[in-house]
mmCIF file of C-alpha atoms in Angstrom:
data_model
loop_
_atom_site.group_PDB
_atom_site.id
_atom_site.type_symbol
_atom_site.label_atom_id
_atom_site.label_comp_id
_atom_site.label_asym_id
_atom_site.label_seq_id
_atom_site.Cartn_x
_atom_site.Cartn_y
_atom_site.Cartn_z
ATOM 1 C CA UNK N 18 10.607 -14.086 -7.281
ATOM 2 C CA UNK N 19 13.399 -12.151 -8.232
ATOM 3 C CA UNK N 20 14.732 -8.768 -6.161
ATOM 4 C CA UNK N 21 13.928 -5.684 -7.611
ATOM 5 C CA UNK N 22 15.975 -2.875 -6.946
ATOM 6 C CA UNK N 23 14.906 1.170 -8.269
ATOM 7 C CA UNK N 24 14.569 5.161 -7.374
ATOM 8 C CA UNK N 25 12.424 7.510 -6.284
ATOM 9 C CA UNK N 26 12.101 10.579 -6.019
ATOM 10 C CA UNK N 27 9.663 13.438 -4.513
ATOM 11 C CA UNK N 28 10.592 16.240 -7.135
ATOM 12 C CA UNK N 29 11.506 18.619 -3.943
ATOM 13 C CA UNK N 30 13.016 22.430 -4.770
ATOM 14 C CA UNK N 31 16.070 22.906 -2.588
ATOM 15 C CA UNK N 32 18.564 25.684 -2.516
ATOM 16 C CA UNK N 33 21.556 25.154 -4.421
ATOM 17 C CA UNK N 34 24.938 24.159 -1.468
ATOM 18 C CA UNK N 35 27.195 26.412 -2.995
ATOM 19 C CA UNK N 36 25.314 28.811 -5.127
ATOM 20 C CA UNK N 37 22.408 29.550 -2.480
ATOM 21 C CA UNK N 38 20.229 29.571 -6.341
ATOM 22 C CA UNK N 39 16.979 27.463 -6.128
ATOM 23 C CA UNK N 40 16.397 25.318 -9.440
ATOM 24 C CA UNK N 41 13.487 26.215 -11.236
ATOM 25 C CA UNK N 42 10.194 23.710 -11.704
ATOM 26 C CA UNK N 43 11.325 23.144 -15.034
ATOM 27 C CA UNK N 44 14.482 22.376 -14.828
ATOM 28 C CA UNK N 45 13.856 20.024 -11.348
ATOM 29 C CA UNK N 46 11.436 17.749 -14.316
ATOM 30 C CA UNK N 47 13.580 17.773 -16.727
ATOM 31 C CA UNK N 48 16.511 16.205 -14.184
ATOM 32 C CA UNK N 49 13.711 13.998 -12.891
ATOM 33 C CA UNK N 50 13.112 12.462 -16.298
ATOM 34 C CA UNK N 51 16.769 12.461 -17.017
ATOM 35 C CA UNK N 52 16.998 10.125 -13.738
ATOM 36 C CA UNK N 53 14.521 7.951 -15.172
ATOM 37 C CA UNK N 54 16.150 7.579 -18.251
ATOM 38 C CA UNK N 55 19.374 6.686 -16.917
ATOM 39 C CA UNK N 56 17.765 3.713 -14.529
ATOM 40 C CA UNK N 57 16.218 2.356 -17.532
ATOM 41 C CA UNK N 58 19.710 2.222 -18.871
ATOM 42 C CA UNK N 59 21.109 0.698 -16.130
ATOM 43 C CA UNK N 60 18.477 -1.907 -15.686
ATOM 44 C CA UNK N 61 16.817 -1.153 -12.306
ATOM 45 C CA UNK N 62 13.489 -2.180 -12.113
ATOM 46 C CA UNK N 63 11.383 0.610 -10.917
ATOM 47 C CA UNK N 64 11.090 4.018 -10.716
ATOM 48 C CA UNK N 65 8.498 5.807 -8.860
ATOM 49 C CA UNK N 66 7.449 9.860 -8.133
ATOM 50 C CA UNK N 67 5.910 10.788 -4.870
ATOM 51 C CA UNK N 68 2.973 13.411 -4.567
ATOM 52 C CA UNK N 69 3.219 16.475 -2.731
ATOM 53 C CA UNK N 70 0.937 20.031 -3.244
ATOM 54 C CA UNK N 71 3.512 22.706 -2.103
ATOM 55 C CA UNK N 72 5.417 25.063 -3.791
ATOM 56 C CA UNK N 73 8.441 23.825 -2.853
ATOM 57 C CA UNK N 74 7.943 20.287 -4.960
ATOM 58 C CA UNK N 75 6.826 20.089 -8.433
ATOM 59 C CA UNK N 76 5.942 16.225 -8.218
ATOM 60 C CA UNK N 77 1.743 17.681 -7.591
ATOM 61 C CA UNK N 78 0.868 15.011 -9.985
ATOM 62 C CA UNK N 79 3.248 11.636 -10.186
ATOM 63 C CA UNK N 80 1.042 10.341 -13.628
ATOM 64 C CA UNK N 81 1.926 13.406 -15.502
ATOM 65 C CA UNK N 82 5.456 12.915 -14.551
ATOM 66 C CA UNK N 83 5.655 9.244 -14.969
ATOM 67 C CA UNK N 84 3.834 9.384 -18.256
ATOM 68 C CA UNK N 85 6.686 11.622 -19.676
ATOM 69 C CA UNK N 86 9.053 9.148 -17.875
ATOM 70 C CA UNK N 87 6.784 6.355 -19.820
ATOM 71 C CA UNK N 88 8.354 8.009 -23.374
ATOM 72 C CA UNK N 89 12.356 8.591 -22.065
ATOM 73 C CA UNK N 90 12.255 4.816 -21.099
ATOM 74 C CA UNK N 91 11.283 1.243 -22.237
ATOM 75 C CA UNK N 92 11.401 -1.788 -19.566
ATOM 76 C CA UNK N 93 11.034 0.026 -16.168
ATOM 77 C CA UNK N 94 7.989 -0.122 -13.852
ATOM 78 C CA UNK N 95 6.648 3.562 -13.579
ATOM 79 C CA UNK N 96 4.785 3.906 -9.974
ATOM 80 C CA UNK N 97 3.726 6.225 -7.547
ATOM 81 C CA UNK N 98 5.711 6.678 -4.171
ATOM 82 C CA UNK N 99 3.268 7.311 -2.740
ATOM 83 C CA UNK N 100 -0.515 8.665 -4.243
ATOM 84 C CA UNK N 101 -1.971 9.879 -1.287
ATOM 85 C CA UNK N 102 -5.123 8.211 -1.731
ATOM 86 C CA UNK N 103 -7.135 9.833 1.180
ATOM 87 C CA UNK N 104 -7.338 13.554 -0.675
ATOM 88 C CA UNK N 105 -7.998 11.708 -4.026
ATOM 89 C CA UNK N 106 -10.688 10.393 -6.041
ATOM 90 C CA UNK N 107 -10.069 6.882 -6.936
ATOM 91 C CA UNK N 108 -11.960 6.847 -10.152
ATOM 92 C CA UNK N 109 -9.654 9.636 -10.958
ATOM 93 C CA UNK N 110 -6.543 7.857 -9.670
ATOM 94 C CA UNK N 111 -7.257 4.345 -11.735
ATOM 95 C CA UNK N 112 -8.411 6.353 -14.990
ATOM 96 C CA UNK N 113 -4.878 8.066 -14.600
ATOM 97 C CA UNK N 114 -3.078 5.309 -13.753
ATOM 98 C CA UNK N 115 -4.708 3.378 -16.425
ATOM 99 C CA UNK N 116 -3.894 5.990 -19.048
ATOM 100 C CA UNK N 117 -0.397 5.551 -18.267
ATOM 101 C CA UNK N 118 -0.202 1.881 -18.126
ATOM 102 C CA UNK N 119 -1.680 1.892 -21.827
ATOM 103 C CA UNK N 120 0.963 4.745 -22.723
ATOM 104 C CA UNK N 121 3.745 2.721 -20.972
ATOM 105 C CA UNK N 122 2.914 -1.073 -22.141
ATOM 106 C CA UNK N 123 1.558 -2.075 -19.302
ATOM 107 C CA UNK N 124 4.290 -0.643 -17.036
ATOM 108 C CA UNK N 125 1.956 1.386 -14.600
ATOM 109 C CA UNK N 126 1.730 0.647 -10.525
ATOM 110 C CA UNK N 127 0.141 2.463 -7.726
ATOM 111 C CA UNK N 128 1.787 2.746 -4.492
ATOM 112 C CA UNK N 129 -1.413 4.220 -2.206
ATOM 113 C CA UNK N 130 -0.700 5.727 1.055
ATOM 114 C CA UNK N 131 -2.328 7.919 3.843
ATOM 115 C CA UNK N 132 0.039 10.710 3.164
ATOM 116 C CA UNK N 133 2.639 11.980 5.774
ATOM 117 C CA UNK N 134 2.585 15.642 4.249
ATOM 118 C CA UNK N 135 -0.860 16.692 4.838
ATOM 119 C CA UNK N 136 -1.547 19.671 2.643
ATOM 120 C CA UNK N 137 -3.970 18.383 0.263
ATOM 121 C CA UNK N 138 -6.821 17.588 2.343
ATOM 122 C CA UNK N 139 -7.284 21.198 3.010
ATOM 123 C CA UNK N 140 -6.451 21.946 -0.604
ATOM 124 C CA UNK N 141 -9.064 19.354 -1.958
ATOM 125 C CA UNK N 142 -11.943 19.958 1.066
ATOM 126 C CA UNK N 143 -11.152 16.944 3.165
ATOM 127 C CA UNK N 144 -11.514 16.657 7.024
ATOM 128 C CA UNK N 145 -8.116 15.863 8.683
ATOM 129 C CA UNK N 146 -10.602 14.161 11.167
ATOM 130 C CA UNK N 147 -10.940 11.848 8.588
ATOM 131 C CA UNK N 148 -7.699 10.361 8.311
ATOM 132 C CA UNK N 149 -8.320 7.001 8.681
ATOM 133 C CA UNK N 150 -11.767 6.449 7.578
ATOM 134 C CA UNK N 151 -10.772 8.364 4.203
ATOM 135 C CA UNK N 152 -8.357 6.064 3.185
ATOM 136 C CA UNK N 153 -9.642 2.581 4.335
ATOM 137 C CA UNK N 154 -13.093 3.600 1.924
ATOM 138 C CA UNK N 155 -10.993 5.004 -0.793
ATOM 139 C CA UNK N 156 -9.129 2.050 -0.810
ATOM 140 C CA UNK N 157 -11.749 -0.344 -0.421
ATOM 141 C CA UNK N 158 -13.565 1.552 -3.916
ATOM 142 C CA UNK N 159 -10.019 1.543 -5.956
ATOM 143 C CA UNK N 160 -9.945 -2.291 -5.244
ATOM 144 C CA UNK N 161 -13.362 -2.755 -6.613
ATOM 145 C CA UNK N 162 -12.524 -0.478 -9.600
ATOM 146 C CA UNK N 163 -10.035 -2.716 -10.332
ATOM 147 C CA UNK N 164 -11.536 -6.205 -10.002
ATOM 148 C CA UNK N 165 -14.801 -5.512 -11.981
ATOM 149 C CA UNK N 166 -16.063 -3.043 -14.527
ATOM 150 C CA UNK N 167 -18.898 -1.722 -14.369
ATOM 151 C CA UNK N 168 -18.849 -1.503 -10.883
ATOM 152 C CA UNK N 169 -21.282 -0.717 -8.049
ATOM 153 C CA UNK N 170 -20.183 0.434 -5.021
ATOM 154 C CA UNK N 171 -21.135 2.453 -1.615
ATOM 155 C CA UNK N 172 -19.519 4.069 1.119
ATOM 156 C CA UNK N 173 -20.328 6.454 3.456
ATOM 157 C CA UNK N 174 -17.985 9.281 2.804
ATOM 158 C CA UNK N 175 -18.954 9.860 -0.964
ATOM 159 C CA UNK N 176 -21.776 9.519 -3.790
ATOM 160 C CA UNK N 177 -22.604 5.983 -4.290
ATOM 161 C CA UNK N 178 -21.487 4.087 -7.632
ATOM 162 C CA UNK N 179 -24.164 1.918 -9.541
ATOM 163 C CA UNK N 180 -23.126 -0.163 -12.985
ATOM 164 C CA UNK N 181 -20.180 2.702 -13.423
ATOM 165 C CA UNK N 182 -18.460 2.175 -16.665
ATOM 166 C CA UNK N 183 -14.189 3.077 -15.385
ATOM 167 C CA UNK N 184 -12.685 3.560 -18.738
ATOM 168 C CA UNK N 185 -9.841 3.487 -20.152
ATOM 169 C CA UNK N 186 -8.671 -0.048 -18.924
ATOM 170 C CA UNK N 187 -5.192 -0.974 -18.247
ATOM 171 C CA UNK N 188 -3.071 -3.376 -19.984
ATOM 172 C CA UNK N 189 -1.705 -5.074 -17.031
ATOM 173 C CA UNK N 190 -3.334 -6.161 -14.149
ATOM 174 C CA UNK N 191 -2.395 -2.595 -12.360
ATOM 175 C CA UNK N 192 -0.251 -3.523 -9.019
ATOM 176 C CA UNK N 193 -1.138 -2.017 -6.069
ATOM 177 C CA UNK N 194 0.631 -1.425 -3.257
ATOM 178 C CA UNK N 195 0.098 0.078 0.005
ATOM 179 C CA UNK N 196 2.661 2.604 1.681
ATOM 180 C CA UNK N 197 3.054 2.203 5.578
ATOM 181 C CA UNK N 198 5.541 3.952 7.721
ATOM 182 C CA UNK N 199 5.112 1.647 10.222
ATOM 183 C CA UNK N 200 1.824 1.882 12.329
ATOM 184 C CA UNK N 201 1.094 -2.194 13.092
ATOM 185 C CA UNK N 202 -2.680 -1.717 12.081
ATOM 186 C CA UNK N 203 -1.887 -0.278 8.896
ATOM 187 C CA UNK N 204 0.287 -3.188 8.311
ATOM 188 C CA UNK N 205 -2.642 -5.509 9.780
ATOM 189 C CA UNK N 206 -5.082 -4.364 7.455
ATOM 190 C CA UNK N 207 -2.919 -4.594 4.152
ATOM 191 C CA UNK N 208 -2.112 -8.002 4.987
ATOM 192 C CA UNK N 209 -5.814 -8.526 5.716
ATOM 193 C CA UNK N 210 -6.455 -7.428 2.111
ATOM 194 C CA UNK N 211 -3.776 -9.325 0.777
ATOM 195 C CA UNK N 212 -1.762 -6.719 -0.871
ATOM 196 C CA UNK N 213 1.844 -5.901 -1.371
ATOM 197 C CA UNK N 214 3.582 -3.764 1.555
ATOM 198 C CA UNK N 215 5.866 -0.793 0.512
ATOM 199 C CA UNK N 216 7.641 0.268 4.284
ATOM 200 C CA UNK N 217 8.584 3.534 3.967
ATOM 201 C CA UNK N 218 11.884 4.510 6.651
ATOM 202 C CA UNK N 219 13.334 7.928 7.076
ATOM 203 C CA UNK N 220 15.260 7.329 10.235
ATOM 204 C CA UNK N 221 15.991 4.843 13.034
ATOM 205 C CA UNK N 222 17.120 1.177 13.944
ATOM 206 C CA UNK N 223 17.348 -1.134 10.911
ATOM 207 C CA UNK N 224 15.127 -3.396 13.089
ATOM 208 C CA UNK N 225 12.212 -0.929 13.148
ATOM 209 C CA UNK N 226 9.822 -2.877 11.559
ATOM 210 C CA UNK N 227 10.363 -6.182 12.756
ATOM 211 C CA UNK N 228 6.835 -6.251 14.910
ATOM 212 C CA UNK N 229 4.548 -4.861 11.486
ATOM 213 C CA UNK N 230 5.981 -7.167 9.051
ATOM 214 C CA UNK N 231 5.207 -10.089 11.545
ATOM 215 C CA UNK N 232 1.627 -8.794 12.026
ATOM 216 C CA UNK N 233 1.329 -7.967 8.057
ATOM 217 C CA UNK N 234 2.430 -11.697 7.497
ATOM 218 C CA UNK N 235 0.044 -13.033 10.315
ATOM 219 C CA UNK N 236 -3.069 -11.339 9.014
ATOM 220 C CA UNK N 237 -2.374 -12.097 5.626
ATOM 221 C CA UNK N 238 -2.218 -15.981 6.263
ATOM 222 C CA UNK N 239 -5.518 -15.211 8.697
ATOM 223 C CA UNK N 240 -7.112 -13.981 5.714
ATOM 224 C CA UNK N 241 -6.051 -16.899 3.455
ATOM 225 C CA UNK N 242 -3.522 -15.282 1.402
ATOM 226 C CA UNK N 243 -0.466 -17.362 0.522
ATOM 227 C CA UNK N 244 2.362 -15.292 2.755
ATOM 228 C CA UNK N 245 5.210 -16.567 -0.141
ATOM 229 C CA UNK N 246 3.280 -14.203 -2.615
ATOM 230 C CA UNK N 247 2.897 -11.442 -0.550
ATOM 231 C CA UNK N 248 5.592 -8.924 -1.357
ATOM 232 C CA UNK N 249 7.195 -6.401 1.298
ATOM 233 C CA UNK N 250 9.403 -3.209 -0.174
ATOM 234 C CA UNK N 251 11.571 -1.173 1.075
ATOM 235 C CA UNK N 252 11.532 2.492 0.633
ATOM 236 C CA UNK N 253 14.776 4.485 1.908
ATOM 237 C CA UNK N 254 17.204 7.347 1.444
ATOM 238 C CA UNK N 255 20.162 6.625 0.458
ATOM 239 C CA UNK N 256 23.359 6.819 -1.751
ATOM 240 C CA UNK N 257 25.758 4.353 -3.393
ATOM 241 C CA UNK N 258 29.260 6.391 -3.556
ATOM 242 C CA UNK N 259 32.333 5.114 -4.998
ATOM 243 C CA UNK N 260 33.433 4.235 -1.337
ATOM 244 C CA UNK N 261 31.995 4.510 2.200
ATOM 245 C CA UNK N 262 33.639 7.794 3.023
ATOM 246 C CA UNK N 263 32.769 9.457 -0.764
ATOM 247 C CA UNK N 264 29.301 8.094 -0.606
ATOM 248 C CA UNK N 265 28.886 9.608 3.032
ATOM 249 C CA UNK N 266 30.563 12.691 2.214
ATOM 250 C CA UNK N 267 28.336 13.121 -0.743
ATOM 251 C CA UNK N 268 25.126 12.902 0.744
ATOM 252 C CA UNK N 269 25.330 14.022 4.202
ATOM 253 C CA UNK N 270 25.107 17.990 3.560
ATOM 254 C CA UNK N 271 22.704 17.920 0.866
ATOM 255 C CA UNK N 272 20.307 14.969 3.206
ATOM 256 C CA UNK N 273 20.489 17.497 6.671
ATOM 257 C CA UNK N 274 19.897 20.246 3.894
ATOM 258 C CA UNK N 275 16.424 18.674 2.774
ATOM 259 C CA UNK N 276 15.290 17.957 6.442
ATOM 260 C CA UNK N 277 16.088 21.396 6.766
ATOM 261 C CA UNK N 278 14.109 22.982 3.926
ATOM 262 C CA UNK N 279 11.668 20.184 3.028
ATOM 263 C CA UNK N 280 10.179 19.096 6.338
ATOM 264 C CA UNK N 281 7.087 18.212 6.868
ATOM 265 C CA UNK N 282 5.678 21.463 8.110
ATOM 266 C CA UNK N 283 7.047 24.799 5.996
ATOM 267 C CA UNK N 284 9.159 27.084 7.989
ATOM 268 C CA UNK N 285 10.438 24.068 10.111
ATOM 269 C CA UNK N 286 14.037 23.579 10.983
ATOM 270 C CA UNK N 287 15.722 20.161 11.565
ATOM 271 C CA UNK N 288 19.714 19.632 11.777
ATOM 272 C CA UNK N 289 20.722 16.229 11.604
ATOM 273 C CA UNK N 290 24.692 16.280 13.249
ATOM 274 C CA UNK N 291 26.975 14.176 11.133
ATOM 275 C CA UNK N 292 27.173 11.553 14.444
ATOM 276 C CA UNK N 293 24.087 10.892 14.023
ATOM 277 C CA UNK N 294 23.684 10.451 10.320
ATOM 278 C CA UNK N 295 26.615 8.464 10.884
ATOM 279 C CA UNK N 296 24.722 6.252 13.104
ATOM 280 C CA UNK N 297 22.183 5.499 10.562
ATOM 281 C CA UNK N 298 24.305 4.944 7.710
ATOM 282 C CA UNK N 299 25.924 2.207 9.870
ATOM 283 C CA UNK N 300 25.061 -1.482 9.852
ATOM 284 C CA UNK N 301 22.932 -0.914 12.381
ATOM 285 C CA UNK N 302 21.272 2.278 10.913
ATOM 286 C CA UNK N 303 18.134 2.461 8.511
ATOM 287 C CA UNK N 304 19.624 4.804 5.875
ATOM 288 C CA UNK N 305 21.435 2.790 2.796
ATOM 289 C CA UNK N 306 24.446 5.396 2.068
ATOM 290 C CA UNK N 307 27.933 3.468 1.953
ATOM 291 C CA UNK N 308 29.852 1.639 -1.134
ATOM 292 C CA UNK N 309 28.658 -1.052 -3.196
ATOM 293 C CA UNK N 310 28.923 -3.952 -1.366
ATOM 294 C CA UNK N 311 28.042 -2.427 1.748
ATOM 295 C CA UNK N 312 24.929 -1.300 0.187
ATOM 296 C CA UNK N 313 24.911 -4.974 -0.713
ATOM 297 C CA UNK N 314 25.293 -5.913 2.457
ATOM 298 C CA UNK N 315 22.405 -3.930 3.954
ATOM 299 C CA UNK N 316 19.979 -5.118 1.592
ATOM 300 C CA UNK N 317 20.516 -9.012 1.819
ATOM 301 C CA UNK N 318 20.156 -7.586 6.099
ATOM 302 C CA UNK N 319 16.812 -5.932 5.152
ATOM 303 C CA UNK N 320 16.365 -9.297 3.209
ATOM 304 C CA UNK N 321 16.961 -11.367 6.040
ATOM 305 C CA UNK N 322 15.379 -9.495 8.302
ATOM 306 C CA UNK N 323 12.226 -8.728 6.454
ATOM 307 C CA UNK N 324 12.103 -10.628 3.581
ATOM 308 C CA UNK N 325 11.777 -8.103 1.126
ATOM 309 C CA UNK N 326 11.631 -8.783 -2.723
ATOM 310 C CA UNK N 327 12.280 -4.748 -3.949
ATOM 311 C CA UNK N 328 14.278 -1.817 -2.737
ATOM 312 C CA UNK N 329 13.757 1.725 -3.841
ATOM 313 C CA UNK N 330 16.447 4.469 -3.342
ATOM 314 C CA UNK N 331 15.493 8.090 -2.858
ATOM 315 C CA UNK N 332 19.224 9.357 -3.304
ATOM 316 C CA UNK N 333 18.611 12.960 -4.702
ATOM 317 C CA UNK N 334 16.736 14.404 -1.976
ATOM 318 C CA UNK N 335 17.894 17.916 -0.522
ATOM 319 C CA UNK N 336 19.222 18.669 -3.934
ATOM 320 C CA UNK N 337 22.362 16.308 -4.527
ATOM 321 C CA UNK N 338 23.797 17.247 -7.723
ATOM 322 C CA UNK N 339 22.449 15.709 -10.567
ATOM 323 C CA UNK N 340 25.870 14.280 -12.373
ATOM 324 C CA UNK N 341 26.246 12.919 -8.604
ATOM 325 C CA UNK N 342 22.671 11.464 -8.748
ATOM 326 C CA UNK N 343 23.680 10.120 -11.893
ATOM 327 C CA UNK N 344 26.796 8.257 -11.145
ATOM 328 C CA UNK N 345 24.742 6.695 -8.091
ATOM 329 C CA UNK N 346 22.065 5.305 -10.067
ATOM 330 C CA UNK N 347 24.775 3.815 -12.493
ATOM 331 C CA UNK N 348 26.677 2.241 -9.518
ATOM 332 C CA UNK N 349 23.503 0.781 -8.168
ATOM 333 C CA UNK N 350 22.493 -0.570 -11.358
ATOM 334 C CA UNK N 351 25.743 -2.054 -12.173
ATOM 335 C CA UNK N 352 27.422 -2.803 -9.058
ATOM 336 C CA UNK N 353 24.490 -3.674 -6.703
ATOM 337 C CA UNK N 354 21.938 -5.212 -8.642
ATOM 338 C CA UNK N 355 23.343 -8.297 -10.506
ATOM 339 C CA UNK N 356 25.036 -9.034 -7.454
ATOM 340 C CA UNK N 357 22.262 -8.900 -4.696
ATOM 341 C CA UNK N 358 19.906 -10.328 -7.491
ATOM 342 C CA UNK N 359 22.353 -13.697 -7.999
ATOM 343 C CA UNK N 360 23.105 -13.814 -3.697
ATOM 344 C CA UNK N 361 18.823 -13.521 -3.208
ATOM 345 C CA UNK N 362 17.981 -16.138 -6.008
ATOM 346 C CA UNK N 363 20.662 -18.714 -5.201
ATOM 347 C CA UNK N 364 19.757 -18.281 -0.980
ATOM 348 C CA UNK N 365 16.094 -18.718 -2.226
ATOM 349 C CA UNK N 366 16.906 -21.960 -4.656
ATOM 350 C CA UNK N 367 18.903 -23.299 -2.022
ATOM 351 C CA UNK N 368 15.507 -22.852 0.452
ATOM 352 C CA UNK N 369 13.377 -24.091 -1.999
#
């Protein structure tokens, strides 16, 4: 299986470092599509648009986004990153998701997640006491969408479906994924239903996830799934720079600037001191900011570690310039991929 490598992105409005000006909407999706364009160009794999309902992102609705970044491009997988499925309706989400897998060739994936930034279940009439519940049944009737048509289906937390005709269709099979940050039953039950795991890290020990991934693998061969074709992502900041110092130097103020202004809760304040971004840049660390090869390096750890088959860098958040953002998504098209690509496939022929 070969090692994909893309970007993402969460469309987030940040004030400018050295200007104080805040970009407009417009001109944050026009840079976003630009961004997509460019990793086509490059070769990455996959390029995905998370989903947020504040005023301070524009990204309120990934498909629209992606199916813009569908025309701008011509080989690389457009997904969500992630759709929070729990304030959704997933006859909605596969009919748009659908729509831009027919506009795209059959390029369309859905990355479905609880949500971390809980804004739309107010927004959309959902009970936060619902968490849970909303997603596992939301899931459970996108999965059935998928595998039949018409499809009945009940649940207990919306109107039944009997012989529902879910048109359009997709082209492809329409991947799904499921976003975890790293709660072990989340993991458990995704294994359980034998889908791919996207592990979503923000901060901490590189090891962090050692103890889901173990328990995802576990329940998917309890299940009986095949473990070698379950695939495990990971989803990161980071930046490749020219060097270690550049690429740190780079990112650091504009990274402490989005945890700043883009936090989960608005009005919230959180200053990240360069030791400890530091810390997590390192070897050691979760974020994958450094040069090339130690970028390289990181992932075949993550690789080794984890086993993961795809790596997705959200390098523009907190408003890094965009010829910056640019040159990053160049360097890891260019310098990273075809390397860690060639060191994952000859480790896994050798293994074979």
């Amino acid at each position: 299986m070969a090692f994909e490598l893309g970007i993402l992105t969460f469309g987030e409005l940040t004030t400018d470092l050295t200007t104080g000006r805040m970009p407009s909407p417009q001109e944050r999706m026009m840079q976003t599509i630009e961004q997509a364009r460019v990793a086509d160009e490059v070769g990455l794999d996959v390029f995905g648009v998370g989903e947020h309902h504040r005023s301070d992102f524009v990204a309120s609705a990934p498909h629209m986004v992606l199916a813009a970044a569908a025309m701008a491009t011509k080989n690389i997988q457009l997904t969500s990153g992630v759709t929070v499925l729990s304030s959704e309706d997933p006859v909605r989400v596969f009919q748009n998701f659908a729509t831009l897998d027919l506009l795209s060739g059959g390029r369309a994936e859905i990355i479905a997640g609880r949500g971390s930034y809980t804004e739309s279940f107010p927004l959309f009439g959902y009970d936060l006491a619902d968490y849970s519940d909303l997603f596992r049944e939301k899931l459970d009737l996108l999965l059935a969408i998928r595998a039949q048509n018409p499809v009945s289906w009940q649940g207990t937390l919306r109107a039944p479906l009997i012989d529902a005709d879910i048109a359009p269709r997709p082209v492809s099979d329409l991947p799904i994924w499921v976003g975890v940050g790293g709660t072990p039953a989340s993991a458990v039950r995704t294994g359980q239903l034998g889908l791919p795991l996207a592990l979503a890290l923000l901060l901490g020990p590189i090891t962090q996830f050692e103890r889901p991934v173990d328990f995802y693998r576990q329940a998917s061969a309890a299940a009986g799934h095949d473990p070698a074709t379950q695939r495990i992502s990971i989803n990161a900041h980071g930046m490749v720079g020219k060097t270690s110092q550049s690429a740190r130097d780079d990112f650091y103020p504009y990274f402490t600037r989005g945890l700043g202004e883009n936090n989960h809760q608005r009005g919230a304040s959180f200053n990240m001191p360069r030791n400890a971004f530091e810390a997590q840049a390192s070897p050691a660390g979760g974020l994958l900011v450094g040069s090339p090869q130690e970028i390289i390096d990181k992932l075949l750890t993550y690789h080794d570690l984890y086993g993961v088959s795809r790596a997705v860098f959200q390098m523009g958040f907190g408003g890094v310039p965009q010829q910056t953002h640019l040159e990053a998504i160049e360097r890891l098209g260019t310098e990273v991929a075809p390397v860690i690509r060639a060191e994952i496939a000859s480790r896994e022929s050798v293994n074979a």
